[in-house]
Amino acid sequence: MKVGFIGLGVMGRPMALHLLEAGHELSVYARRAEAAQPLVDAGAKACASPAEVAAASEVVFTMVTAGADVEQVALGEDGIVHGAKPGTVLVDMGTIPPGTARRVAAKLAAKGIETIDAPVSGGEVGARNATLAIMAGGKAEVLERVRPLLERLGKTIVHIGPSGAGQVAKACNQMIMVACIEAVAEALLLARQSGADPEKVRQALAGGSAGSRVLDVFGARMTAHDFKAGVEARLHHKDFGILMNEAATLGAPLPIAVQVWQQLNALMAQGWGREDSSALLRVLERESR
Amino acid sequence: MTVLNPPLTHSGENNMNIGFIGLGLMGRPMAINVARGGHTLHIWARRAESLAPFAQFGAHAHVSPAEVAKHADIVVTMVADAPNVEEVTLGENGVAQGARPGLLVADMSTIAPASAQRIGMKLADRGIAFLDAPVSGGEAGAINATLSIMVGGKAAAFEKMKPVFELMGKNIVHVGDSGAGQVAKACNQIVTGMGVAAVAEAFNFARKSGADVAKVREALMGGFAYSKILENHGQRMIDRNFKPGFKAWMHQKDLRIVMQEAHRLGLMLPGAAATAQMFNAMVGSGLGEDDSIAMLKLLERMSGGEPH
């Protein structure tokens, strides 16, 4: 298939490589040309704009940071809308507000361009090993068309519902995940302050009812005091800004999530936004020493 | 509309032509107090029926905010949120399009500090002075001209506006530069939001513990738990008078502004955060049109039901 990929950062680059390795004809665009170089070296065609990528592709993937970036790439000057033929499918795999996903989809639909919002969970490791969890919103028949491509990127692909539904699922994912990170950080703080070895505690818990992926991965980073990102905390902070705003719009009370958000605010204030979200432990240590 | 020069009503040498945009629950009594102060009112409202009460005050109705500005020395805006302020000031047929040189715009709505700064800068580019001047005190304060007014902007603009503010409120403070009035209002909403929650929690605790809530209030009134909220809002909770006052959805909106600012600044506000979620629950469960004190109803429902 002729496939386009826009946004070649820590997540986008390995994902695009998987598509290339699967034998698809790949066109790429990145704001910084050097980000595209590894893909070009592997046989992808570099394009000068998202419009040019869209003109050369049946399916275009985007993996960019914020809602405004997606709008720019899809609808802006030299955006996908200006190059895509009717019937082209845009698969946006970034995490953006559900409302933005719906708005972009509606504007592209007016030009006969199909859209799937397909945010992912699993981080850089999941992207590299093609084990991402993919939550999709959009028309079922359009998802079926791109499913073989998504199967190259992730292990679980779930169709949640219409446009924006994938982003709703992602917001739920972020709420549970970061609340778990905070819970693990608090437990390990209590362990340490009580004089117990946090790593031993973590290992003991891993086999029982408190065991979780977060305890395994983020807990290990915490006991090692290794806060190199993984997932940069500033991205979780951004996601919480989005989802708490949705909650206010909907009149939904989220008493735990809102406190997790405050801890992330405190983390940002310390200038730790580019560290891993396990640095939520550092926020607690600062308050308690 | 004919150009009114000189103004039609003279009750003193300080008579000014004052535009007033936004004549709702708060804006209407505020504008009436300005008219009673001897100024000539120029008004515009989206709904024509909002204009009717002003005929007896000799107010001049206009077809757009721009037309209001053409006739005004000062324009006051009192609308729901930042997009509304932006529309009536900077939008098509907005105040900026009709402004005479030296016009002063005082926005008394509650919006985000950053929005106020942005609007102030855009108006300044067109030679229009801007004050952000949100208020506290509710409908009663608006009617009785006892509002607290928190003002951000240049000192000269504040001095020009002060006599007009004095017709609407009592405690009028120039807090600082553009946006500072909205910062003070955000602080006000943190304190009042958590204050209402604190009184509601205490009263629910008292009732579930079998104590006479009115007696508890009376006992607390003399001590360090005394506050205006305990006195006024507390009494209305005891009377189970949930008529607004200040609607819960408006408090929710204001705390949403606070929490988004906290996000932007990297600020931890755990108490306001918890309170904001309770306001979310009120809006979500159909209490949004009640007064903020319906927080008590929410707590009662979550702890076994409202009293019979």
Coordinates of C-alpha atoms in Angstrom, one line a residue:
Chain A
M1 CA 0.0 0.0 0.0
K2 CA 1.0 3.6 -0.4
V3 CA 1.3 4.9 3.1
G4 CA 2.3 8.3 4.5
F5 CA 3.7 9.1 8.0
I6 CA 3.9 12.6 9.5
G7 CA 5.6 13.1 12.9
L8 CA 8.8 11.1 13.4
G9 CA 9.6 11.5 17.0
V10 CA 10.4 8.8 19.6
M11 CA 7.0 7.2 18.9
G12 CA 6.5 7.9 15.3
R13 CA 9.9 6.8 14.0
P14 CA 9.8 3.2 15.1
M15 CA 6.1 3.0 14.0
A16 CA 6.9 4.3 10.5
L17 CA 9.8 1.8 10.3
H18 CA 7.5 -1.1 11.0
L19 CA 5.3 -0.1 8.1
L20 CA 8.3 0.3 5.8
E21 CA 9.6 -3.2 6.9
A22 CA 6.2 -4.7 6.1
G23 CA 6.8 -3.7 2.5
H24 CA 4.6 -0.7 2.1
E25 CA 5.6 2.3 0.0
L26 CA 6.3 5.0 2.5
S27 CA 6.3 8.8 2.2
V28 CA 7.3 10.8 5.2
Y29 CA 7.3 14.4 6.5
A30 CA 8.8 15.8 9.7
R31 CA 9.1 19.5 10.7
R32 CA 12.8 18.9 11.3
A33 CA 14.2 17.3 8.2
E34 CA 16.9 15.4 10.2
A35 CA 14.1 13.5 12.0
A36 CA 13.1 11.9 8.6
Q37 CA 16.7 10.9 7.7
P38 CA 16.7 7.4 9.4
L39 CA 13.5 6.6 7.4
V40 CA 14.9 7.9 4.2
D41 CA 18.0 5.8 4.7
A42 CA 15.7 2.8 5.1
G43 CA 14.0 3.5 1.8
A44 CA 11.2 6.0 2.5
K45 CA 10.5 9.1 0.3
A46 CA 10.9 12.4 2.1
C47 CA 8.2 15.0 1.2
A48 CA 8.3 18.8 1.6
S49 CA 4.8 19.1 3.2
P50 CA 1.9 17.1 4.7
A51 CA 0.0 17.9 1.5
E52 CA 2.7 16.2 -0.6
V53 CA 2.6 13.1 1.7
A54 CA -1.2 13.0 1.3
A55 CA -1.0 13.3 -2.5
A56 CA 1.3 10.2 -2.6
S57 CA -0.7 8.1 -0.1
E58 CA -3.8 6.0 0.3
V59 CA -3.5 6.1 4.1
V60 CA -1.7 8.9 6.1
F61 CA -0.6 8.4 9.7
T62 CA 0.0 11.4 12.0
M63 CA 1.9 11.2 15.3
V64 CA 2.3 14.7 16.5
T65 CA 2.1 16.3 20.0
A66 CA -0.9 18.5 20.5
G67 CA -4.4 19.1 19.1
A68 CA -3.2 22.3 17.5
D69 CA -0.5 20.4 15.7
V70 CA -3.0 17.9 14.3
E71 CA -5.2 20.7 13.1
Q72 CA -2.2 22.4 11.5
V73 CA -1.0 19.2 9.8
A74 CA -4.5 18.2 8.6
L75 CA -6.2 21.5 7.8
G76 CA -3.5 24.2 7.7
E77 CA -1.5 25.6 4.8
D78 CA 0.1 22.8 2.9
G79 CA -1.9 20.4 5.1
I80 CA -3.2 17.0 4.3
V81 CA -6.6 18.4 3.1
H82 CA -4.8 20.2 0.3
G83 CA -3.1 17.0 -1.1
A84 CA -5.4 14.1 -0.3
K85 CA -7.7 12.5 -2.9
P86 CA -11.2 11.6 -1.9
G87 CA -11.2 8.2 -0.2
T88 CA -7.8 8.8 1.5
V89 CA -7.8 7.8 5.2
L90 CA -6.1 9.9 7.9
V91 CA -5.1 7.8 11.0
D92 CA -4.2 10.2 13.8
M93 CA -2.4 8.3 16.5
G94 CA -1.5 11.2 18.8
T95 CA -3.4 12.1 22.0
I96 CA -5.6 15.1 21.5
P97 CA -9.0 16.3 22.9
P98 CA -12.0 14.3 21.7
G99 CA -13.6 17.5 20.5
T100 CA -10.6 18.4 18.3
A101 CA -10.6 14.9 16.8
R102 CA -14.3 15.2 16.0
R103 CA -13.8 18.7 14.5
V104 CA -10.9 17.6 12.3
A105 CA -12.9 14.5 11.2
A106 CA -15.9 16.6 10.2
K107 CA -13.9 19.1 8.2
L108 CA -12.0 16.3 6.3
A109 CA -15.3 14.4 5.7
A110 CA -16.6 17.4 3.8
K111 CA -13.7 16.8 1.3
G112 CA -14.4 13.0 1.2
I113 CA -11.4 12.2 3.4
E114 CA -12.0 9.5 6.0
T115 CA -10.5 9.8 9.6
I116 CA -9.7 7.4 12.3
D117 CA -8.6 8.6 15.7
A118 CA -6.3 5.9 17.0
P119 CA -4.3 7.0 20.1
V120 CA -2.0 4.4 21.6
S121 CA -0.8 3.2 25.0
G122 CA 2.5 1.4 25.6
G123 CA 5.1 4.1 25.2
E124 CA 8.4 4.0 23.3
V125 CA 8.9 0.3 24.2
G126 CA 5.5 -0.6 22.8
A127 CA 6.2 1.4 19.6
R128 CA 9.6 -0.3 19.1
N129 CA 8.3 -3.8 19.8
A130 CA 5.0 -3.2 17.9
T131 CA 3.0 -4.1 21.0
L132 CA 1.0 -0.9 21.4
A133 CA -2.6 -0.9 22.6
I134 CA -4.6 0.9 19.9
M135 CA -8.0 2.5 20.7
A136 CA -9.9 3.5 17.6
G137 CA -12.7 5.9 16.9
G138 CA -14.4 6.3 13.5
K139 CA -16.4 4.3 11.0
A140 CA -16.0 0.5 11.4
E141 CA -15.6 -0.1 7.6
V142 CA -12.8 2.5 7.5
L143 CA -11.0 0.9 10.4
E144 CA -11.2 -2.5 8.7
R145 CA -9.4 -1.0 5.7
V146 CA -6.5 0.2 7.8
R147 CA -6.5 -2.7 10.3
P148 CA -3.8 -4.7 8.5
L149 CA -1.5 -1.6 8.9
L150 CA -2.4 -1.1 12.5
E151 CA -1.6 -4.8 13.2
R152 CA 2.0 -4.0 12.2
L153 CA 2.1 -1.4 15.1
G154 CA 0.2 -2.9 18.0
K155 CA -1.2 -6.1 19.6
T156 CA -4.7 -5.0 20.7
I157 CA -6.8 -2.9 18.3
V158 CA -10.2 -2.1 19.7
H159 CA -12.9 -0.2 17.9
I160 CA -14.5 2.0 20.6
G161 CA -17.1 3.9 18.6
P162 CA -17.5 6.9 16.3
S163 CA -15.0 9.7 15.8
G164 CA -13.5 10.9 19.0
A165 CA -14.2 7.7 20.9
G166 CA -10.6 6.6 20.6
Q167 CA -9.5 9.7 22.4
V168 CA -12.1 9.2 25.1
A169 CA -10.7 5.8 25.7
K170 CA -7.2 7.2 25.8
A171 CA -8.3 9.8 28.4
C172 CA -9.6 6.9 30.5
N173 CA -6.2 5.1 30.0
Q174 CA -4.3 8.1 31.2
M175 CA -6.5 8.6 34.3
I176 CA -6.0 5.1 35.5
M177 CA -2.3 4.9 34.6
V178 CA -1.2 8.1 36.2
A179 CA -3.4 7.6 39.3
C180 CA -1.6 4.2 39.6
I181 CA 1.8 5.8 39.3
E182 CA 0.8 8.2 42.1
A183 CA -0.5 5.3 44.2
V184 CA 2.8 3.4 43.7
A185 CA 4.8 6.5 44.5
E186 CA 2.9 7.1 47.7
A187 CA 3.2 3.5 48.8
L188 CA 6.9 3.4 48.2
L189 CA 7.3 6.7 50.0
L190 CA 5.5 5.2 53.0
A191 CA 7.7 2.1 52.8
R192 CA 10.9 4.2 52.8
Q193 CA 9.8 6.5 55.6
S194 CA 8.9 3.5 57.7
G195 CA 12.4 2.1 57.2
A196 CA 11.4 -0.7 54.8
D197 CA 13.4 -1.4 51.7
P198 CA 11.1 0.0 48.9
E199 CA 12.5 -2.4 46.3
K200 CA 11.8 -5.4 48.5
V201 CA 8.3 -4.1 49.2
R202 CA 7.7 -3.6 45.4
Q203 CA 8.9 -7.2 44.7
A204 CA 6.6 -8.6 47.4
L205 CA 3.6 -6.7 46.1
A206 CA 4.2 -7.7 42.5
G207 CA 2.9 -11.2 43.1
G208 CA -0.4 -10.1 44.8
S209 CA -3.5 -8.1 44.3
A210 CA -1.7 -4.8 44.1
G211 CA 0.4 -6.1 41.2
S212 CA 0.2 -4.1 38.0
R213 CA 2.2 -3.1 35.0
V214 CA 2.7 0.3 36.6
L215 CA 4.1 -1.3 39.7
D216 CA 6.5 -3.3 37.6
V217 CA 7.7 -0.6 35.2
F218 CA 7.3 2.7 37.1
G219 CA 7.8 1.2 40.5
A220 CA 11.2 -0.2 39.4
R221 CA 12.2 3.2 38.1
M222 CA 11.2 4.7 41.4
T223 CA 13.2 2.3 43.6
A224 CA 16.2 2.8 41.3
H225 CA 15.7 6.5 41.5
D226 CA 16.1 6.5 37.7
F227 CA 13.8 9.2 36.3
K228 CA 15.0 9.2 32.7
A229 CA 11.9 9.3 30.5
G230 CA 10.1 6.7 29.4
V231 CA 7.0 8.8 29.2
E232 CA 7.8 12.5 29.7
A233 CA 5.7 13.8 32.6
R234 CA 4.9 17.0 30.7
L235 CA 2.9 14.8 28.3
H236 CA 0.8 13.3 31.1
H237 CA 0.4 16.8 32.5
K238 CA -0.9 18.0 29.1
D239 CA -3.3 15.0 28.9
F240 CA -4.7 15.8 32.4
G241 CA -5.3 19.4 31.3
I242 CA -7.4 18.0 28.4
L243 CA -9.3 15.5 30.4
M244 CA -10.1 17.7 33.4
N245 CA -11.4 20.3 31.0
E246 CA -13.7 17.6 29.4
A247 CA -14.9 16.6 32.9
A248 CA -15.8 20.3 33.7
T249 CA -17.7 20.5 30.4
L250 CA -19.6 17.3 31.1
G251 CA -20.2 18.0 34.8
A252 CA -18.4 14.8 35.8
P253 CA -16.7 14.7 39.3
L254 CA -13.2 13.2 39.2
P255 CA -12.0 13.6 42.8
I256 CA -8.9 11.4 42.5
A257 CA -7.9 12.5 39.0
V258 CA -8.0 16.1 40.0
Q259 CA -5.5 15.5 42.8
V260 CA -3.2 13.6 40.5
W261 CA -3.4 16.7 38.3
Q262 CA -2.3 18.8 41.2
Q263 CA 0.7 16.6 41.8
L264 CA 1.6 16.9 38.1
N265 CA 1.3 20.7 38.4
A266 CA 3.8 20.5 41.3
L267 CA 6.1 18.3 39.3
M268 CA 6.0 20.9 36.4
A269 CA 6.8 23.7 38.8
Q270 CA 10.0 21.9 39.9
G271 CA 11.1 21.9 36.2
W272 CA 10.9 18.1 36.0
G273 CA 8.5 17.9 33.0
R274 CA 11.0 16.1 30.8
E275 CA 11.6 13.4 33.4
D276 CA 9.6 10.2 33.5
S277 CA 6.3 10.4 35.3
S278 CA 7.8 8.2 38.0
A279 CA 9.2 11.5 39.2
L280 CA 5.9 12.0 40.9
L281 CA 7.8 10.2 43.7
R282 CA 10.3 13.2 43.8
V283 CA 7.3 15.6 44.4
L284 CA 6.3 13.5 47.5
E285 CA 9.9 13.3 48.7
R286 CA 10.2 17.1 48.4
E287 CA 7.1 17.5 50.6
S288 CA 8.2 15.0 53.2
R289 CA 11.9 15.5 53.8
Chain B
M1 CA -29.7 57.0 16.4
T2 CA -29.2 60.7 16.7
V3 CA -25.8 61.9 18.1
L4 CA -26.5 63.1 21.6
N5 CA -24.2 66.1 22.0
P6 CA -24.6 67.6 24.5
P7 CA -26.1 64.8 26.6
L8 CA -29.8 65.1 27.3
T9 CA -29.7 64.8 31.1
H10 CA -27.6 67.0 33.3
S11 CA -27.7 66.4 37.0
G12 CA -24.2 67.6 37.6
E13 CA -21.0 68.8 36.0
N14 CA -19.6 65.3 36.1
N15 CA -22.2 63.8 33.9
M16 CA -20.8 61.4 31.4
N17 CA -22.1 59.3 28.6
I18 CA -21.7 55.7 29.8
G19 CA -22.2 52.7 27.5
F20 CA -23.4 49.5 29.2
I21 CA -23.4 46.1 27.5
G22 CA -24.8 43.0 29.2
L23 CA -28.0 43.7 31.1
G24 CA -28.6 40.4 32.9
L25 CA -29.0 39.4 36.5
M26 CA -26.0 41.5 37.5
G27 CA -25.7 44.0 34.7
R28 CA -29.2 45.4 35.0
P29 CA -29.1 46.7 38.6
M30 CA -25.5 47.9 38.1
A31 CA -26.6 49.9 35.0
I32 CA -29.6 51.3 36.9
N33 CA -27.3 52.5 39.7
V34 CA -25.1 54.3 37.2
A35 CA -28.1 56.0 35.6
R36 CA -29.4 57.0 39.1
G37 CA -25.9 58.6 39.6
G38 CA -26.9 61.2 37.0
H39 CA -25.1 59.7 34.0
T40 CA -26.6 59.2 30.5
L41 CA -26.8 55.5 29.6
H42 CA -26.2 54.1 26.2
I43 CA -27.2 50.5 26.0
W44 CA -27.3 47.5 23.7
A45 CA -28.6 44.0 24.4
R46 CA -29.0 40.9 22.3
R47 CA -32.6 40.5 23.5
A48 CA -34.7 43.6 23.1
E49 CA -36.8 42.9 26.2
S50 CA -33.6 43.4 28.3
L51 CA -33.8 47.1 27.2
A52 CA -37.3 47.8 28.4
P53 CA -36.6 48.5 32.1
F54 CA -34.3 51.3 31.1
A55 CA -36.9 53.6 29.3
Q56 CA -37.8 55.3 32.6
F57 CA -34.1 56.2 33.1
G58 CA -33.8 58.0 29.8
A59 CA -31.4 55.5 28.4
H60 CA -30.6 55.4 24.7
A61 CA -30.9 52.1 23.0
H62 CA -28.5 51.3 20.1
V63 CA -28.3 48.7 17.4
S64 CA -24.8 47.5 18.2
P65 CA -21.9 47.7 20.6
A66 CA -20.1 49.9 18.0
E67 CA -23.0 52.4 18.1
V68 CA -22.9 52.4 21.9
A69 CA -19.2 53.2 21.7
K70 CA -19.8 56.1 19.3
H71 CA -21.8 57.9 21.9
A72 CA -19.9 56.9 25.0
D73 CA -17.0 58.2 27.1
I74 CA -16.8 55.0 29.0
V75 CA -18.2 51.5 28.1
V76 CA -18.9 48.9 30.8
T77 CA -19.3 45.3 29.8
M78 CA -20.9 42.6 32.0
V79 CA -21.2 39.4 30.1
A80 CA -20.9 35.6 30.6
D81 CA -17.3 34.7 29.5
A82 CA -14.2 35.6 27.6
P83 CA -15.5 34.9 24.1
N84 CA -18.5 37.2 24.8
V85 CA -16.2 40.0 26.0
E86 CA -14.0 39.5 22.9
E87 CA -17.1 39.6 20.6
V88 CA -18.6 42.7 22.0
T89 CA -15.3 44.6 22.2
L90 CA -13.2 43.4 19.3
G91 CA -15.8 41.5 17.1
E92 CA -17.8 42.7 14.1
N93 CA -19.8 45.9 15.1
G94 CA -17.9 45.7 18.4
V95 CA -17.0 48.5 20.7
A96 CA -13.6 49.0 19.0
Q97 CA -15.2 49.7 15.7
G98 CA -17.2 52.7 17.0
A99 CA -14.8 54.0 19.7
R100 CA -14.0 57.7 19.9
P101 CA -10.4 58.6 20.8
G102 CA -9.8 58.3 24.5
L103 CA -12.6 55.7 25.1
L104 CA -12.3 53.7 28.3
V105 CA -13.6 50.1 28.4
A106 CA -14.2 48.6 31.8
D107 CA -15.0 44.8 31.7
M108 CA -16.7 43.7 34.9
S109 CA -17.3 40.1 33.8
T110 CA -15.3 37.2 35.3
I111 CA -12.8 35.8 32.8
A112 CA -9.3 34.4 32.8
P113 CA -6.5 36.8 33.7
A114 CA -4.7 35.9 30.5
S115 CA -7.8 36.6 28.4
A116 CA -8.2 40.0 30.1
Q117 CA -4.6 40.9 29.3
R118 CA -5.0 39.8 25.7
I119 CA -8.1 41.8 25.2
G120 CA -6.6 44.8 27.0
M121 CA -3.5 44.7 24.6
K122 CA -5.7 44.5 21.5
L123 CA -7.8 47.5 22.6
A124 CA -4.6 49.4 23.5
D125 CA -3.4 48.9 19.9
R126 CA -6.4 50.9 18.9
G127 CA -5.9 53.6 21.4
I128 CA -8.6 52.3 23.8
A129 CA -7.9 52.1 27.5
F130 CA -9.0 48.9 29.3
L131 CA -9.7 48.0 32.9
D132 CA -10.5 44.5 34.1
A133 CA -12.9 45.0 37.0
P134 CA -14.7 41.9 38.1
V135 CA -17.0 42.0 41.1
S136 CA -18.0 40.0 44.2
G137 CA -21.2 40.4 46.1
G138 CA -23.8 38.7 44.0
E139 CA -27.2 40.1 42.8
A140 CA -27.9 41.6 46.2
G141 CA -24.6 43.5 46.0
A142 CA -25.4 44.7 42.5
I143 CA -28.9 46.0 43.6
N144 CA -27.6 47.7 46.8
A145 CA -24.5 49.1 45.1
T146 CA -22.3 47.3 47.7
L147 CA -20.2 45.2 45.3
S148 CA -16.5 44.6 45.9
I149 CA -14.7 45.7 42.7
M150 CA -11.2 44.4 42.0
V151 CA -9.5 46.4 39.3
G152 CA -6.5 45.8 37.0
G153 CA -5.1 48.3 34.5
K154 CA -3.4 51.7 34.3
A155 CA -3.8 54.1 37.3
A156 CA -5.0 56.9 35.1
A157 CA -7.9 54.8 33.7
F158 CA -8.7 53.7 37.3
E159 CA -8.9 57.3 38.5
K160 CA -11.2 58.2 35.6
M161 CA -13.5 55.2 36.2
K162 CA -13.5 55.4 40.0
P163 CA -16.5 57.8 40.4
V164 CA -18.5 55.4 38.2
F165 CA -17.4 52.3 40.2
E166 CA -18.5 54.1 43.3
L167 CA -22.0 54.1 42.0
M168 CA -22.0 50.3 41.8
G169 CA -19.8 49.2 44.7
K170 CA -18.2 49.9 48.0
N171 CA -14.9 48.2 48.4
I172 CA -13.0 49.3 45.2
V173 CA -9.4 48.3 45.0
H174 CA -6.9 49.0 42.3
V175 CA -5.0 45.7 42.5
G176 CA -2.4 46.2 39.8
D177 CA -1.7 46.0 36.1
S178 CA -3.9 44.6 33.4
G179 CA -5.3 41.2 34.5
A180 CA -4.6 41.8 38.2
G181 CA -8.3 42.4 38.9
Q182 CA -9.1 38.9 37.4
V183 CA -6.3 37.4 39.5
A184 CA -8.0 38.8 42.6
K185 CA -11.4 37.5 41.5
A186 CA -9.9 34.1 40.9
C187 CA -8.6 34.2 44.5
N188 CA -12.0 35.4 45.6
Q189 CA -13.6 32.3 43.9
I190 CA -11.1 30.0 45.5
V191 CA -11.9 31.3 49.0
T192 CA -15.7 31.5 48.5
G193 CA -15.9 28.1 46.7
M194 CA -14.0 26.4 49.5
G195 CA -15.9 28.5 52.1
V196 CA -19.3 27.3 50.8
A197 CA -18.0 23.7 50.8
A198 CA -16.6 24.1 54.3
V199 CA -19.9 25.4 55.7
A200 CA -21.9 22.8 53.8
E201 CA -19.7 20.0 55.1
A202 CA -19.8 21.3 58.7
F203 CA -23.6 21.6 58.6
N204 CA -24.1 18.1 57.1
F205 CA -21.7 16.8 59.8
A206 CA -23.8 18.5 62.5
R207 CA -27.1 17.2 61.2
K208 CA -25.9 13.6 60.8
S209 CA -24.5 13.8 64.3
G210 CA -27.9 14.7 65.6
A211 CA -27.1 18.4 66.4
D212 CA -29.4 21.4 65.8
V213 CA -27.7 23.0 62.8
A214 CA -29.1 26.5 63.5
K215 CA -27.7 26.3 67.0
V216 CA -24.3 25.1 65.7
R217 CA -24.2 28.1 63.3
E218 CA -25.1 30.5 66.2
A219 CA -22.3 29.0 68.3
L220 CA -19.7 29.3 65.5
M221 CA -20.7 32.9 64.7
G222 CA -18.7 34.3 67.6
G223 CA -15.4 32.4 67.0
F224 CA -12.7 32.0 64.5
A225 CA -15.0 30.1 62.1
Y226 CA -17.0 33.3 61.7
S227 CA -17.2 34.4 58.1
K228 CA -19.7 36.2 55.8
I229 CA -20.3 32.8 54.2
L230 CA -21.2 31.2 57.5
E231 CA -23.5 34.1 58.3
N232 CA -25.3 34.6 55.0
H233 CA -24.9 31.3 53.0
G234 CA -25.2 29.4 56.3
Q235 CA -28.5 31.0 57.1
R236 CA -29.8 30.2 53.6
M237 CA -28.7 26.6 54.0
I238 CA -30.7 26.3 57.3
D239 CA -33.7 28.0 55.5
R240 CA -33.1 25.5 52.7
N241 CA -33.5 28.5 50.3
F242 CA -31.6 27.4 47.2
K243 CA -32.8 30.2 44.9
P244 CA -29.8 31.9 43.2
G245 CA -28.0 34.3 44.3
F246 CA -25.0 33.0 42.5
K247 CA -25.7 29.9 40.4
A248 CA -23.6 26.8 41.0
W249 CA -22.8 26.5 37.3
M250 CA -21.2 30.0 37.4
H251 CA -19.0 29.0 40.4
Q252 CA -18.1 25.9 38.5
K253 CA -17.1 28.1 35.5
D254 CA -15.0 30.3 37.7
L255 CA -13.2 27.4 39.4
R256 CA -12.5 25.9 35.9
I257 CA -10.7 29.2 35.1
V258 CA -8.7 28.9 38.3
M259 CA -7.7 25.3 37.7
Q260 CA -6.7 26.0 34.1
E261 CA -4.5 28.9 35.3
A262 CA -3.0 26.5 37.9
H263 CA -2.2 24.1 35.2
R264 CA -0.5 26.8 33.1
L265 CA 1.5 28.1 36.0
G266 CA 2.4 24.7 37.6
L267 CA 0.5 25.4 40.8
M268 CA -0.8 22.9 43.3
L269 CA -4.3 23.7 44.5
P270 CA -5.5 20.5 46.2
G271 CA -8.4 22.2 48.1
A272 CA -9.7 24.1 45.1
A273 CA -9.3 21.0 43.0
A274 CA -11.5 19.0 45.3
T275 CA -14.1 21.7 45.5
A276 CA -14.1 22.1 41.7
Q277 CA -15.0 18.4 41.4
M278 CA -17.9 18.9 43.8
F279 CA -19.2 21.7 41.6
N280 CA -18.8 19.4 38.6
A281 CA -21.0 16.9 40.4
M282 CA -23.6 19.6 41.1
V283 CA -23.7 20.6 37.4
G284 CA -23.8 16.9 36.3
S285 CA -26.6 16.0 38.7
G286 CA -28.9 18.8 37.9
L287 CA -28.1 21.3 40.7
G288 CA -26.3 23.8 38.3
E289 CA -29.2 26.3 38.3
D290 CA -29.5 26.3 42.1
D291 CA -27.4 28.6 44.2
S292 CA -23.9 27.5 45.1
I293 CA -25.2 26.6 48.6
A294 CA -26.9 23.5 47.0
M295 CA -23.5 22.0 47.7
L296 CA -25.3 21.0 50.9
K297 CA -27.8 19.0 48.9
L298 CA -25.0 17.2 47.0
L299 CA -23.3 16.2 50.3
E300 CA -26.6 15.1 51.8
R301 CA -27.3 12.9 48.8
M302 CA -23.9 11.3 49.1
S303 CA -24.4 10.6 52.8
G304 CA -27.8 8.9 53.0
G305 CA -30.2 11.5 51.6
E306 CA -31.7 14.9 52.1
P307 CA -33.7 15.6 55.3
H308 CA -37.5 15.4 55.0

